[in-house]
mmCIF file of C-alpha atoms (C1' of nucleotides) in Angstrom:
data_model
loop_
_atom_site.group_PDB
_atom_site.id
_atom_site.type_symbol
_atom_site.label_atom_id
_atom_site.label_comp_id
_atom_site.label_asym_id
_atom_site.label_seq_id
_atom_site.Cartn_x
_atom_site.Cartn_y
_atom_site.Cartn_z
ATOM 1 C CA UNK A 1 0.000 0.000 0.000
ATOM 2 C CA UNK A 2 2.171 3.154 -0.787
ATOM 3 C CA UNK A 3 -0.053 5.326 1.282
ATOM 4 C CA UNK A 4 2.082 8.815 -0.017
ATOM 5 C CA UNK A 5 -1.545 10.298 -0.649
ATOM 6 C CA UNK A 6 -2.685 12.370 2.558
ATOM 7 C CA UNK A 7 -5.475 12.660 1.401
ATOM 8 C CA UNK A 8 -7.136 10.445 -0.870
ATOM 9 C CA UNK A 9 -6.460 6.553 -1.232
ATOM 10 C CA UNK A 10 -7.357 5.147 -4.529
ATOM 11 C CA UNK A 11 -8.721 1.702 -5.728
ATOM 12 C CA UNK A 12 -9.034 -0.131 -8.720
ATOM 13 C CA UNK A 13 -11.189 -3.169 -9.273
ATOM 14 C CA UNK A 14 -11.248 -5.388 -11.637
ATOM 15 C CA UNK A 15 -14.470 -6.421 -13.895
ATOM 16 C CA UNK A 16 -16.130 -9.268 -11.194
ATOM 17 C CA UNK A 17 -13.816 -8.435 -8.620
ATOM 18 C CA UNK A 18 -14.792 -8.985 -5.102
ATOM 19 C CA UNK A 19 -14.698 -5.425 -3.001
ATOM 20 C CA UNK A 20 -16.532 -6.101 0.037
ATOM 21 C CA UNK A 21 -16.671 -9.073 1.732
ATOM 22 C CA UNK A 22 -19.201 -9.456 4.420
ATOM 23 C CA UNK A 23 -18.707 -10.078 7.679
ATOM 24 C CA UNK A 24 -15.240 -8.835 6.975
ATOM 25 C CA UNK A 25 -14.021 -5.727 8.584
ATOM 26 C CA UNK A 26 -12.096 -2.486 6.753
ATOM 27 C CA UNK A 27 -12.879 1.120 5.541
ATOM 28 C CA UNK A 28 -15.909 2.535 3.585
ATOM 29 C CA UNK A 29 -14.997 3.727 0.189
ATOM 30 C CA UNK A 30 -16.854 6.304 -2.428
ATOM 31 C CA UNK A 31 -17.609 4.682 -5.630
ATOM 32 C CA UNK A 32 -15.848 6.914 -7.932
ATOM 33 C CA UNK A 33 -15.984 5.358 -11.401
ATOM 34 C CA UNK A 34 -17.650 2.080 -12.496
ATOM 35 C CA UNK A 35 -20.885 0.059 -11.226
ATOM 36 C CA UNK A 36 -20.544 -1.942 -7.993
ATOM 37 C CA UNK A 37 -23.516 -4.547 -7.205
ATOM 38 C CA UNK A 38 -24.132 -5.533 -3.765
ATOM 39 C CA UNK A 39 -25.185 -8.656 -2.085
ATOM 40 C CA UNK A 40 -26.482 -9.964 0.985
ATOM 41 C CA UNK A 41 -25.311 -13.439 2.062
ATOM 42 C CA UNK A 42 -28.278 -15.852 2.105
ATOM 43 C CA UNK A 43 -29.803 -15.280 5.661
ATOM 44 C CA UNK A 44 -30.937 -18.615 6.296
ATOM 45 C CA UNK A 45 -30.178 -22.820 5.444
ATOM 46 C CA UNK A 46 -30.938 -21.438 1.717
ATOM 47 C CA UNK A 47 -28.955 -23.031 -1.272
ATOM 48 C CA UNK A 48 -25.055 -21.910 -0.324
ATOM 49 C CA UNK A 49 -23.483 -20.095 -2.818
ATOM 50 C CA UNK A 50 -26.693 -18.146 -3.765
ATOM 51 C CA UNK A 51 -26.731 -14.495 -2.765
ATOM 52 C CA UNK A 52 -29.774 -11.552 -2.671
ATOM 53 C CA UNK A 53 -29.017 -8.970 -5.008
ATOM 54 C CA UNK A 54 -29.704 -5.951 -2.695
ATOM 55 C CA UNK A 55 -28.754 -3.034 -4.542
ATOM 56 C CA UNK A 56 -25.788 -1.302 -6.763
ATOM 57 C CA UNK A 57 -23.585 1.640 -6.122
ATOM 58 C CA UNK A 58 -22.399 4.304 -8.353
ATOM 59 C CA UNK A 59 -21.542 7.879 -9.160
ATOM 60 C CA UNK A 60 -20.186 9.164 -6.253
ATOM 61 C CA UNK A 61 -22.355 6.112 -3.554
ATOM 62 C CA UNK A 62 -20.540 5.194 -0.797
ATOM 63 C CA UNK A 63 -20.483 1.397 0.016
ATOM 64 C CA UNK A 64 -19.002 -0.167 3.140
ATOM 65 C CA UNK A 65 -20.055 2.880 5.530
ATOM 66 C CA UNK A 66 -22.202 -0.038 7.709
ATOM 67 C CA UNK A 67 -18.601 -0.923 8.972
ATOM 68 C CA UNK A 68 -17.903 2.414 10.407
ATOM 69 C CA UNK A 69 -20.726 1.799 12.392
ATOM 70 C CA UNK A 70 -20.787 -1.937 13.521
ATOM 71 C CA UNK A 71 -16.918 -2.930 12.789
ATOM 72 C CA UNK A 72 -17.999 -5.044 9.788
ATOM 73 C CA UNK A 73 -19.171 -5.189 6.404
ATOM 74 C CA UNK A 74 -22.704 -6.337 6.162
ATOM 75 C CA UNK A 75 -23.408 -6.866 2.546
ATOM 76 C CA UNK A 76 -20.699 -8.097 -0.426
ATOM 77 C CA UNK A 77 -19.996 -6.085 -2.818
ATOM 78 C CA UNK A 78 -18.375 -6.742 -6.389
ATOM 79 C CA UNK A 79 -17.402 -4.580 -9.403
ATOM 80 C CA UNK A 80 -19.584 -5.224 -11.952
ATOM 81 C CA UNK A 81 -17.967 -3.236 -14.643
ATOM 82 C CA UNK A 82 -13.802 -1.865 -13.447
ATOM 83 C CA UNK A 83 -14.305 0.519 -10.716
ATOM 84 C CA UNK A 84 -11.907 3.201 -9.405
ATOM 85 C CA UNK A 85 -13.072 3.483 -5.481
ATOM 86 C CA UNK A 86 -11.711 6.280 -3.508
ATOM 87 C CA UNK A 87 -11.366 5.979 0.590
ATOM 88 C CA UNK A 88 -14.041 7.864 3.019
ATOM 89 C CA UNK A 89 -13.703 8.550 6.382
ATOM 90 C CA UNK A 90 -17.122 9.975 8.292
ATOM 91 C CA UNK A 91 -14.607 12.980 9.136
ATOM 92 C CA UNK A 92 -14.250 13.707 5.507
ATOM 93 C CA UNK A 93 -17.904 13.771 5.298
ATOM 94 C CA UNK A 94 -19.280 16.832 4.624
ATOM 95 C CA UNK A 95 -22.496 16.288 2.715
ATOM 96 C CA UNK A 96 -26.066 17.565 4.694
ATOM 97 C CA UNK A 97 -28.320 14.459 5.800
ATOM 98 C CA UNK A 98 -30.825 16.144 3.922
ATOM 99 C CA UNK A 99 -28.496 15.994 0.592
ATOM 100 C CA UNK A 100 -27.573 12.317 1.351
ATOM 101 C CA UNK A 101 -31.602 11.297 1.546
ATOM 102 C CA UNK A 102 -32.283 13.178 -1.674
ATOM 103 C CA UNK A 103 -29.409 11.162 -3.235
ATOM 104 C CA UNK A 104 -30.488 8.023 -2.059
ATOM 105 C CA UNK A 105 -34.093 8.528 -3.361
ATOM 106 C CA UNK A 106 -32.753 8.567 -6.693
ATOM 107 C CA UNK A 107 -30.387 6.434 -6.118
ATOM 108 C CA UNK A 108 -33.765 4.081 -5.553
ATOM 109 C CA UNK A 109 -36.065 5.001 -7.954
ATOM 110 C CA UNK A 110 -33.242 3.879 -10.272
ATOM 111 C CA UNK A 111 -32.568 0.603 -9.047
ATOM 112 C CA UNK A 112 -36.195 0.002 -9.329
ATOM 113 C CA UNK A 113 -36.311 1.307 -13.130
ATOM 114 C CA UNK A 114 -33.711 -1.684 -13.453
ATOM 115 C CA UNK A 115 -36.893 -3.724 -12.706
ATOM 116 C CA UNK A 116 -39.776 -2.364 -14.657
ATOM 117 C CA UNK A 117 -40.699 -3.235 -17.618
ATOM 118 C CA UNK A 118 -40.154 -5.613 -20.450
ATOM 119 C CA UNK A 119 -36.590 -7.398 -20.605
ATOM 120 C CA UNK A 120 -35.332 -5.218 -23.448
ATOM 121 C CA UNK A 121 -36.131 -2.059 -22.064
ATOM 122 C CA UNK A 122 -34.383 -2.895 -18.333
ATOM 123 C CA UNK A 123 -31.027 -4.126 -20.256
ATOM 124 C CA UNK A 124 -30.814 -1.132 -22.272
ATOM 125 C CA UNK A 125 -31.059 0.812 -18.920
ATOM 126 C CA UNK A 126 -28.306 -0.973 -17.360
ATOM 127 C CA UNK A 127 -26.048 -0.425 -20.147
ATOM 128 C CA UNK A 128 -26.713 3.297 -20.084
ATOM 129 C CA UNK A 129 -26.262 3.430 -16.430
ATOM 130 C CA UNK A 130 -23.098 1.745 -16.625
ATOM 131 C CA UNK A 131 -22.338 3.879 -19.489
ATOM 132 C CA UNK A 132 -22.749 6.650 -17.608
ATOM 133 C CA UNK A 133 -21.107 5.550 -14.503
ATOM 134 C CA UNK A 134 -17.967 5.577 -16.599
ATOM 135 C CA UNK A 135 -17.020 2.604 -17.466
ATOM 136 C CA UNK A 136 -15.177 1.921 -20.388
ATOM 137 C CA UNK A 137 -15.421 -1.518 -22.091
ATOM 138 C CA UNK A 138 -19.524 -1.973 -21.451
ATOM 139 C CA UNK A 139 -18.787 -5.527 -21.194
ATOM 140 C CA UNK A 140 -20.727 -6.944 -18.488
ATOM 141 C CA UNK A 141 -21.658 -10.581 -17.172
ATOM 142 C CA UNK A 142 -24.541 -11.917 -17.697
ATOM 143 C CA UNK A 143 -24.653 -12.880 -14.206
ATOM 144 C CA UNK A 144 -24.708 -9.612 -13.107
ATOM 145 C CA UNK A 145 -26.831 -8.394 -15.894
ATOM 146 C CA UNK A 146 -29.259 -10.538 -14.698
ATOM 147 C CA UNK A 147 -28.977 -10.246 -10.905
ATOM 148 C CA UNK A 148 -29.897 -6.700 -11.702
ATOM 149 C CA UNK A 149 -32.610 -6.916 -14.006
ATOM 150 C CA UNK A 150 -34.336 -9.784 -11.872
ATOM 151 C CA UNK A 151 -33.879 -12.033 -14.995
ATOM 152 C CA UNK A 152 -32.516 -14.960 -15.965
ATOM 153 C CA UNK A 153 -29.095 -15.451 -17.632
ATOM 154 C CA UNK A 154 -30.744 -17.658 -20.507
ATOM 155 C CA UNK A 155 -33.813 -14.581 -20.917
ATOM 156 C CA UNK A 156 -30.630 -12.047 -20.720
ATOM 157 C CA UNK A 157 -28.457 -13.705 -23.205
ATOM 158 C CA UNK A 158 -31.704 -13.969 -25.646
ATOM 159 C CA UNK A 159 -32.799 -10.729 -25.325
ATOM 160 C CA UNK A 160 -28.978 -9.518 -25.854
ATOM 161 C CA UNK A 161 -29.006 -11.155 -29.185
ATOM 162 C CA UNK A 162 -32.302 -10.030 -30.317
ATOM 163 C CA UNK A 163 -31.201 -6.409 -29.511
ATOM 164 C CA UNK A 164 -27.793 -6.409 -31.431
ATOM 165 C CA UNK A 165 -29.914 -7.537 -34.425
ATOM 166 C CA UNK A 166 -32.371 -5.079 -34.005
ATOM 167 C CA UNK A 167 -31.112 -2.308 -32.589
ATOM 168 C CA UNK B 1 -44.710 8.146 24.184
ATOM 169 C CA UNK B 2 -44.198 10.768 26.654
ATOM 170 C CA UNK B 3 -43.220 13.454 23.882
ATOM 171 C CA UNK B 4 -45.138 16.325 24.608
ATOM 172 C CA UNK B 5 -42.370 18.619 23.442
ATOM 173 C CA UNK B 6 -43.070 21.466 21.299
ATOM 174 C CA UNK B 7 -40.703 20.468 18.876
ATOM 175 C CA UNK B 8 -41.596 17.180 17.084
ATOM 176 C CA UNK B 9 -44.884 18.265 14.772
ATOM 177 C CA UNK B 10 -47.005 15.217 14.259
ATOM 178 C CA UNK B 11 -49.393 14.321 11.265
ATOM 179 C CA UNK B 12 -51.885 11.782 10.588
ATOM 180 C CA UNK B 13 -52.351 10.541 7.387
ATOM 181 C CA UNK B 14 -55.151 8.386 5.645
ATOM 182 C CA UNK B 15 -54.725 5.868 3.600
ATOM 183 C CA UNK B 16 -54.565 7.072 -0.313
ATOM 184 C CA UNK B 17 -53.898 10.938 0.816
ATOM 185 C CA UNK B 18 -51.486 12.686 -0.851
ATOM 186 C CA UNK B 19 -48.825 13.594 1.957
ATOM 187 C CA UNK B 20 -46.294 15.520 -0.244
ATOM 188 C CA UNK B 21 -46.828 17.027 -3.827
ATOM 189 C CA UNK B 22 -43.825 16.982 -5.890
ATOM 190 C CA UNK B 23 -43.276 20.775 -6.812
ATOM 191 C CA UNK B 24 -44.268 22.432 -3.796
ATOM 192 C CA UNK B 25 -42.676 23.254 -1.253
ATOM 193 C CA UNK B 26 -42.605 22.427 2.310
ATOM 194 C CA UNK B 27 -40.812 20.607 5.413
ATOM 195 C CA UNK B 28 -39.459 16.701 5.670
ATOM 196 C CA UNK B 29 -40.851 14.129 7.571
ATOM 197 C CA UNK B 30 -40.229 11.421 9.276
ATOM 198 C CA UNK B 31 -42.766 8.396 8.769
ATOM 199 C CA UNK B 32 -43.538 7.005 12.624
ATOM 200 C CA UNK B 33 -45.808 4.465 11.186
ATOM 201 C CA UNK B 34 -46.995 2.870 8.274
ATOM 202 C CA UNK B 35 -45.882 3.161 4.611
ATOM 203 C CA UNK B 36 -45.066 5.742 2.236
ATOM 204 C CA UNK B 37 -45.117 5.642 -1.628
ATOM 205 C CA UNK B 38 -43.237 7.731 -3.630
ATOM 206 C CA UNK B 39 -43.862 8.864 -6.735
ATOM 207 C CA UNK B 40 -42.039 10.474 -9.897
ATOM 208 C CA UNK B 41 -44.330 12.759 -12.052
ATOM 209 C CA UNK B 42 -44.058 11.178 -15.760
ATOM 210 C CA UNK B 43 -40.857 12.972 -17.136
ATOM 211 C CA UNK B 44 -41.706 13.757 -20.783
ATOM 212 C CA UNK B 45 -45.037 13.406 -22.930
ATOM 213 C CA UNK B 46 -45.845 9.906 -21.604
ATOM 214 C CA UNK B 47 -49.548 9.336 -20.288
ATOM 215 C CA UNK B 48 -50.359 12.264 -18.533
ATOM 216 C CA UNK B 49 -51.616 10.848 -15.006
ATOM 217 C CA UNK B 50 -49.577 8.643 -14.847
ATOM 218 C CA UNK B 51 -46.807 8.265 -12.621
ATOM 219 C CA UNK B 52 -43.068 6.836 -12.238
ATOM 220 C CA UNK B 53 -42.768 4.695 -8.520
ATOM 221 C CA UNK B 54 -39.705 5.106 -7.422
ATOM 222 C CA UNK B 55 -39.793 3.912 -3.844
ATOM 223 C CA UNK B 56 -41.138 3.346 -0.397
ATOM 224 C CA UNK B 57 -40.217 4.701 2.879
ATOM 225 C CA UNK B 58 -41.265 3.534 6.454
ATOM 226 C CA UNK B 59 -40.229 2.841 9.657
ATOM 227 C CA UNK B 60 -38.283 5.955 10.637
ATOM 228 C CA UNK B 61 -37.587 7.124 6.925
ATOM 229 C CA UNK B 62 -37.442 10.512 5.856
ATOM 230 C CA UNK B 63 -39.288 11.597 3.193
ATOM 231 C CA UNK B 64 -39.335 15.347 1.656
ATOM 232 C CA UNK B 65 -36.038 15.790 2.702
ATOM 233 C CA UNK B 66 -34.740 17.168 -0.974
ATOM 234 C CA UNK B 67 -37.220 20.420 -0.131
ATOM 235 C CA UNK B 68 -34.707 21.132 2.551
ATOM 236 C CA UNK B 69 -31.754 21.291 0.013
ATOM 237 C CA UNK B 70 -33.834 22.128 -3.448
ATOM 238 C CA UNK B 71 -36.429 24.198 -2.169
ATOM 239 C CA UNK B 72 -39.149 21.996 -3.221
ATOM 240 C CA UNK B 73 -40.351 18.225 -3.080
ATOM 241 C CA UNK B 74 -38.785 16.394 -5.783
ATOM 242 C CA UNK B 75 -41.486 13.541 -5.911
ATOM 243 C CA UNK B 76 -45.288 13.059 -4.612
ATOM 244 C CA UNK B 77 -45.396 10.621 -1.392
ATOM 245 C CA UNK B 78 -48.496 9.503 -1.042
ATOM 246 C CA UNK B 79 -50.107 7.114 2.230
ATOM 247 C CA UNK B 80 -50.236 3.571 1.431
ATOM 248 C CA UNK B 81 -51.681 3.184 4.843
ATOM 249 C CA UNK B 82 -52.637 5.192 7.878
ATOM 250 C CA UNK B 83 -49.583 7.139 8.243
ATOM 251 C CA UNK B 84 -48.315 8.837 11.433
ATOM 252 C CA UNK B 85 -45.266 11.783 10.200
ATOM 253 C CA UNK B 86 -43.169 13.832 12.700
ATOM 254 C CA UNK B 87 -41.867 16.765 11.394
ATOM 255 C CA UNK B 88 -38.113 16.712 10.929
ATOM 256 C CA UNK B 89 -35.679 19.383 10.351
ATOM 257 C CA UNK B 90 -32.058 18.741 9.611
ATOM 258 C CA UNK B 91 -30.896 20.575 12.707
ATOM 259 C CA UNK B 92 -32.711 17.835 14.472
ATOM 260 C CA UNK B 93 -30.895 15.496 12.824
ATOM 261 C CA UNK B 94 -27.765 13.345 15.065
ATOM 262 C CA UNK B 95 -27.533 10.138 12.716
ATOM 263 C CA UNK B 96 -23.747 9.947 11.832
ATOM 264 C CA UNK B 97 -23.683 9.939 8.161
ATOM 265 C CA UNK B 98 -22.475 6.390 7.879
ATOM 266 C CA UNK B 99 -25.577 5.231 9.900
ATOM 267 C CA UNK B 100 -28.316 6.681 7.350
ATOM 268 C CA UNK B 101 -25.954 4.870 4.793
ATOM 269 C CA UNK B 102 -26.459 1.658 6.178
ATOM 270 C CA UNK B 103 -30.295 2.061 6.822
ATOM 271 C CA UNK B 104 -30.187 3.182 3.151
ATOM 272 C CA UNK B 105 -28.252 -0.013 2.328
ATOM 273 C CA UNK B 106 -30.942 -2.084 3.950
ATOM 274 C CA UNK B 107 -34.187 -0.023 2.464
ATOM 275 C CA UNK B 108 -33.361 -0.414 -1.072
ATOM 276 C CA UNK B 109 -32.824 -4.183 -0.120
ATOM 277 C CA UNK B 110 -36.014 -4.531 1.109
ATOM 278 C CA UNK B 111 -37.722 -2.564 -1.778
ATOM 279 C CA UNK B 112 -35.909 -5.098 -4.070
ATOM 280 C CA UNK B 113 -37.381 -8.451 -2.810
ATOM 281 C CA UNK B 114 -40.850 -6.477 -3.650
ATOM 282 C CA UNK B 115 -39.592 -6.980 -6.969
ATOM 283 C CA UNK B 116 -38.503 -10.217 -6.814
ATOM 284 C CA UNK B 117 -40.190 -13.992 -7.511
ATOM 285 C CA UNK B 118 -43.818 -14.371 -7.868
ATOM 286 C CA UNK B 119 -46.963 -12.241 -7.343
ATOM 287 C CA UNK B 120 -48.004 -14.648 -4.563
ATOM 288 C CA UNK B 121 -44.625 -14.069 -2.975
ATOM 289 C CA UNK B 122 -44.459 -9.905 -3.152
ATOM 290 C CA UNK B 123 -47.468 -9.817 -2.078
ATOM 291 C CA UNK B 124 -47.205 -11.400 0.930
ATOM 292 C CA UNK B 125 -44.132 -9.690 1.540
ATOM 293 C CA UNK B 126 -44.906 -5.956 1.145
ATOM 294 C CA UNK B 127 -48.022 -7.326 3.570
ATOM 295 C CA UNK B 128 -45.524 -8.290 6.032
ATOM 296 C CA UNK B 129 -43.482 -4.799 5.510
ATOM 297 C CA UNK B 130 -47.090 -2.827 6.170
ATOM 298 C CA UNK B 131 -47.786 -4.870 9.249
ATOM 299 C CA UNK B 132 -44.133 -4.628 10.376
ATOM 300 C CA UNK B 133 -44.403 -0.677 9.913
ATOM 301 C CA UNK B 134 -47.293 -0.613 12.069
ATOM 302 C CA UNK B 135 -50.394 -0.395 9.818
ATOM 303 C CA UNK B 136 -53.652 -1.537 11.723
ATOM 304 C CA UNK B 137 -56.300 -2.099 9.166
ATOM 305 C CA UNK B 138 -53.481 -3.918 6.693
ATOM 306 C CA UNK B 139 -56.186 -3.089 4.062
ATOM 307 C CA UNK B 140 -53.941 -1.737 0.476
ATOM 308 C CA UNK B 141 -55.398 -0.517 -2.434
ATOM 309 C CA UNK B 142 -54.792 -2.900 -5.415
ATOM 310 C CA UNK B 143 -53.504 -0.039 -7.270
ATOM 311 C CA UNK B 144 -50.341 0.578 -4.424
ATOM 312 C CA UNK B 145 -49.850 -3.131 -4.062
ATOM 313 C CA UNK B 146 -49.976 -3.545 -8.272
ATOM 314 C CA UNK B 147 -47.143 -0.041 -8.418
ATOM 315 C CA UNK B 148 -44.910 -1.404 -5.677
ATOM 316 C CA UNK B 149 -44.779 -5.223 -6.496
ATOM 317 C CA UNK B 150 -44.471 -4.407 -10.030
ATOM 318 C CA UNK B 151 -47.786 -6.151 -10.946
ATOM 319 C CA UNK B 152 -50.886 -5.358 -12.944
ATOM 320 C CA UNK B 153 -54.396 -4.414 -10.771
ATOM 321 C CA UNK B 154 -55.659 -7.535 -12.264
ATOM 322 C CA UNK B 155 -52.798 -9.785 -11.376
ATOM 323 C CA UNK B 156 -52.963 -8.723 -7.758
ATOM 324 C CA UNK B 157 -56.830 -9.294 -7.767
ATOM 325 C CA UNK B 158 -56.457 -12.422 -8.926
ATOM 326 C CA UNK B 159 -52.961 -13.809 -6.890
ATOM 327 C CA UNK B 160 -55.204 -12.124 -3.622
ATOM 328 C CA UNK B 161 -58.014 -14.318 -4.044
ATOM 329 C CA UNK B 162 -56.142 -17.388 -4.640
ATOM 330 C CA UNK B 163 -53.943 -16.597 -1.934
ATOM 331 C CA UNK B 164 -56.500 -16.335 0.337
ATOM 332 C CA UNK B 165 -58.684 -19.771 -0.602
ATOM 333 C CA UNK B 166 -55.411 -21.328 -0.023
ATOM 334 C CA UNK B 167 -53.879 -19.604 3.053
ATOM 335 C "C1'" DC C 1 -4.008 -29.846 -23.239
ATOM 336 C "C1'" DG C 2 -7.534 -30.320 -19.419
ATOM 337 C "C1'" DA C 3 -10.679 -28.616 -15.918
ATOM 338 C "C1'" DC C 4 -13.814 -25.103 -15.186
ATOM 339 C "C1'" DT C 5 -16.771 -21.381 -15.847
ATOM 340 C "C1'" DA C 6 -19.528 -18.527 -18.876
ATOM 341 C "C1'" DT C 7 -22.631 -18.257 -22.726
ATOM 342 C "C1'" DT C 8 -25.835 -20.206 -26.202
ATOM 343 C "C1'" DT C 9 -29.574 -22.883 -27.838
ATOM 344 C "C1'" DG C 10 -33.705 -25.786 -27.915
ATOM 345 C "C1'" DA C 11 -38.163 -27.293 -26.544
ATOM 346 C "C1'" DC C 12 -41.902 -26.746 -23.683
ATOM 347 C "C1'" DC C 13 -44.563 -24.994 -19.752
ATOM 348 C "C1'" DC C 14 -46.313 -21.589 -16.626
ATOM 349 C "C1'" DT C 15 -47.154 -16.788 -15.209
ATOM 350 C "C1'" DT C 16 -48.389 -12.617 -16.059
ATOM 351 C "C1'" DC C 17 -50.015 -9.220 -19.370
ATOM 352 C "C1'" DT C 18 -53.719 -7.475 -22.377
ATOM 353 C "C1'" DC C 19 -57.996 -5.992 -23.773
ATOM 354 C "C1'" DA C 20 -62.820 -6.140 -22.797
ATOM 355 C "C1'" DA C 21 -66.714 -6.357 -20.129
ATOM 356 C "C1'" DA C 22 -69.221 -7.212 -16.031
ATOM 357 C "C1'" DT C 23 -69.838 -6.003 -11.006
ATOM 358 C "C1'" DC C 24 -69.588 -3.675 -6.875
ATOM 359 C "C1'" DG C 25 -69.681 0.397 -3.856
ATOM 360 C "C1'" DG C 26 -70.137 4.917 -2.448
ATOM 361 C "C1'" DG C 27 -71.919 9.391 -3.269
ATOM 362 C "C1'" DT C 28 -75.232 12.608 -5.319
ATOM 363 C "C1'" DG C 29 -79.089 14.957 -7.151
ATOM 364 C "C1'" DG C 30 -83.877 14.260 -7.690
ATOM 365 C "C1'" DC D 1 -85.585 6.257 -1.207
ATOM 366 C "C1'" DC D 2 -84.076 5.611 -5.871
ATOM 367 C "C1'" DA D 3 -81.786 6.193 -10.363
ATOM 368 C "C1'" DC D 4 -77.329 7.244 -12.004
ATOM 369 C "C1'" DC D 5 -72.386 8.101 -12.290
ATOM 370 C "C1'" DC D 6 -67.703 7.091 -11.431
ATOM 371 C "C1'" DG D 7 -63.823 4.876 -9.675
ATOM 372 C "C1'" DA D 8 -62.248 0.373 -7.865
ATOM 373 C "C1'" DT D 9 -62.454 -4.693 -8.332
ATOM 374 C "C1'" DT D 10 -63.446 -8.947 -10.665
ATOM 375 C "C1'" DT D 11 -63.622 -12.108 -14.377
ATOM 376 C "C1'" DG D 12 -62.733 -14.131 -18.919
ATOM 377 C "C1'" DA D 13 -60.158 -15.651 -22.835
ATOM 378 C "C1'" DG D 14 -56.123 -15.666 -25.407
ATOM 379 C "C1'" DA D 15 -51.436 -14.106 -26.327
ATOM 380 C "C1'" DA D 16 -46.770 -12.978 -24.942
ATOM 381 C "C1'" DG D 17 -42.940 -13.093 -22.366
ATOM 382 C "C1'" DG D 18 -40.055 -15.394 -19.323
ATOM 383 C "C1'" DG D 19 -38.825 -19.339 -16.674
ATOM 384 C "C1'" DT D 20 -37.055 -24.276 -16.602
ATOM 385 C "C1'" DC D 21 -34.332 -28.053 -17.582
ATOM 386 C "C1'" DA D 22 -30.968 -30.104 -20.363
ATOM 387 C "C1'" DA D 23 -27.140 -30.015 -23.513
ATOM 388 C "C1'" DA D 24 -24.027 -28.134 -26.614
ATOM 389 C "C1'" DT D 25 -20.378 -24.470 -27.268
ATOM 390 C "C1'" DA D 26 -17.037 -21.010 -26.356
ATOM 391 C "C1'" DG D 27 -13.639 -18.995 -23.380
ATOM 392 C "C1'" DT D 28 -10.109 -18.804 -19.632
ATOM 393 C "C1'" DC D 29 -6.486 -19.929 -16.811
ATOM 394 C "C1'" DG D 30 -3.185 -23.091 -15.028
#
DNA sequence: CGACTATTTGACCCTTCTCAAATCGGGTGG
DNA sequence: CCACCCGATTTGAGAAGGGTCAAATAGTCG
């Protein structure tokens, strides 16, 4: 770690890349570039190896914060396109609680756009999202594509080649 | 609740009334009890009347808190159940910033598995949310269970009454 | 090259969506 | 008290859209 930065560490991760691991302890970091999914272990004698999909970070979200509070990470997270993540300390934290509500209401109602609507349409919203976010090769899994969505990977890969014909 | 204070403003709300009109302008809230909806006027042309969900808040939320920062309300909340509000304002506010994070974190989580498996299943899950969050009656409107579960009004009719014959 | 993981494809079934029409309530004006 | 209107629910029938299960292919990384 060549820690020369006073101020701000920096992070890179890797498409698939593992962040977060829950139950793990560490910092909280600001998602600076890239997409960053996040998942909740399974909570109970479920099927191991399966994980909730319970949200994604982007633009400027900060993941990992829960550990500030209760000394460890409570969700996973992993980069779902590369990600640069940048550290945060709550001293650094300036933003009003009123600012960080408003951001997380957006934050929400897009998450939720990832899930409305006809297969096609929540794809194409991913890829602009990630698009946005910055990331540069647009090449996602299908795992993830579909984690988001709420489809499967056989409806995603479908409706992935039906859209490169059409569209 | 011995909180006669002046301070904390409190607000009834019935179930279907309009709580907070996106464009005007006013304080935040905190919901005490029972559940929220919150709504996105359509963004372009689309169907006028219609509306964009974009997310729920209960259980200690705060909603209207972007009229704080943006002068006005951002999005339309309206009461999925009997609602009880306390006024918030930002002075008020001691949450660390890390701890609204990680209620955040958990929120969007839980707005998620709304979206997720079959009508019988979101169903009875945003019925467990509204009688977790303190709603007596438990008695939704098929058009708030159809917006937040993602449904159609005539899915939800239908999944009810076969849930019901069978459970 | 060999073991694995990720992606495609096929065939078929089940859920949910659609579009239409019938009912059910609750108010209202006569 | 009753006829009528309007929004909310129900019901039906048929069509899509996705989900499932199984297998075949492509990639990747040692």
């Amino acid at each position: 770690m060549a820690c020369d930065t006073p101020l701000t560490e920096r992070r890179l991760g890797k498409r698939g890349q593992t962040l977060i691991a829950a139950g793990e302890s560490g910092p909280a970091w600001r998602v600076v570039e890239g997409i960053v999914r996040l998942d909740l272990p399974v909570p109970f004698g479920e099927e191991p190896g399966e994980e909730h999909f319970v949200g994604i970070a982007w633009g400027g979200d900060l993941i990992g914060a829960e550990a500030l509070m209760f000394g460890r990470y409570g969700y996973t997270a992993t980069a779902v396109t590369p990600v640069i993540l940048e550290g945060w300390s709550s001293a650094a934290a300036k933003e009003p609680a009123a600012l960080l509500y408003a951001r997380f209401e957006h934050r929400m109602g897009e998450v939720l756009r990832l899930r409305a609507g006809k297969a096609p349409e929540r794809i194409a919203r991913l890829f602009e999202l990630a698009q946005s976010a910055g990331a540069e090769p647009l090449r996602l899994r299908l795992r993830d594509i579909a984690a988001i969505t709420g489809l499967r990977i056989e409806t995603v890969s479908r409706t992935l080649k039906a859209m490169e014909v059409g569209g």
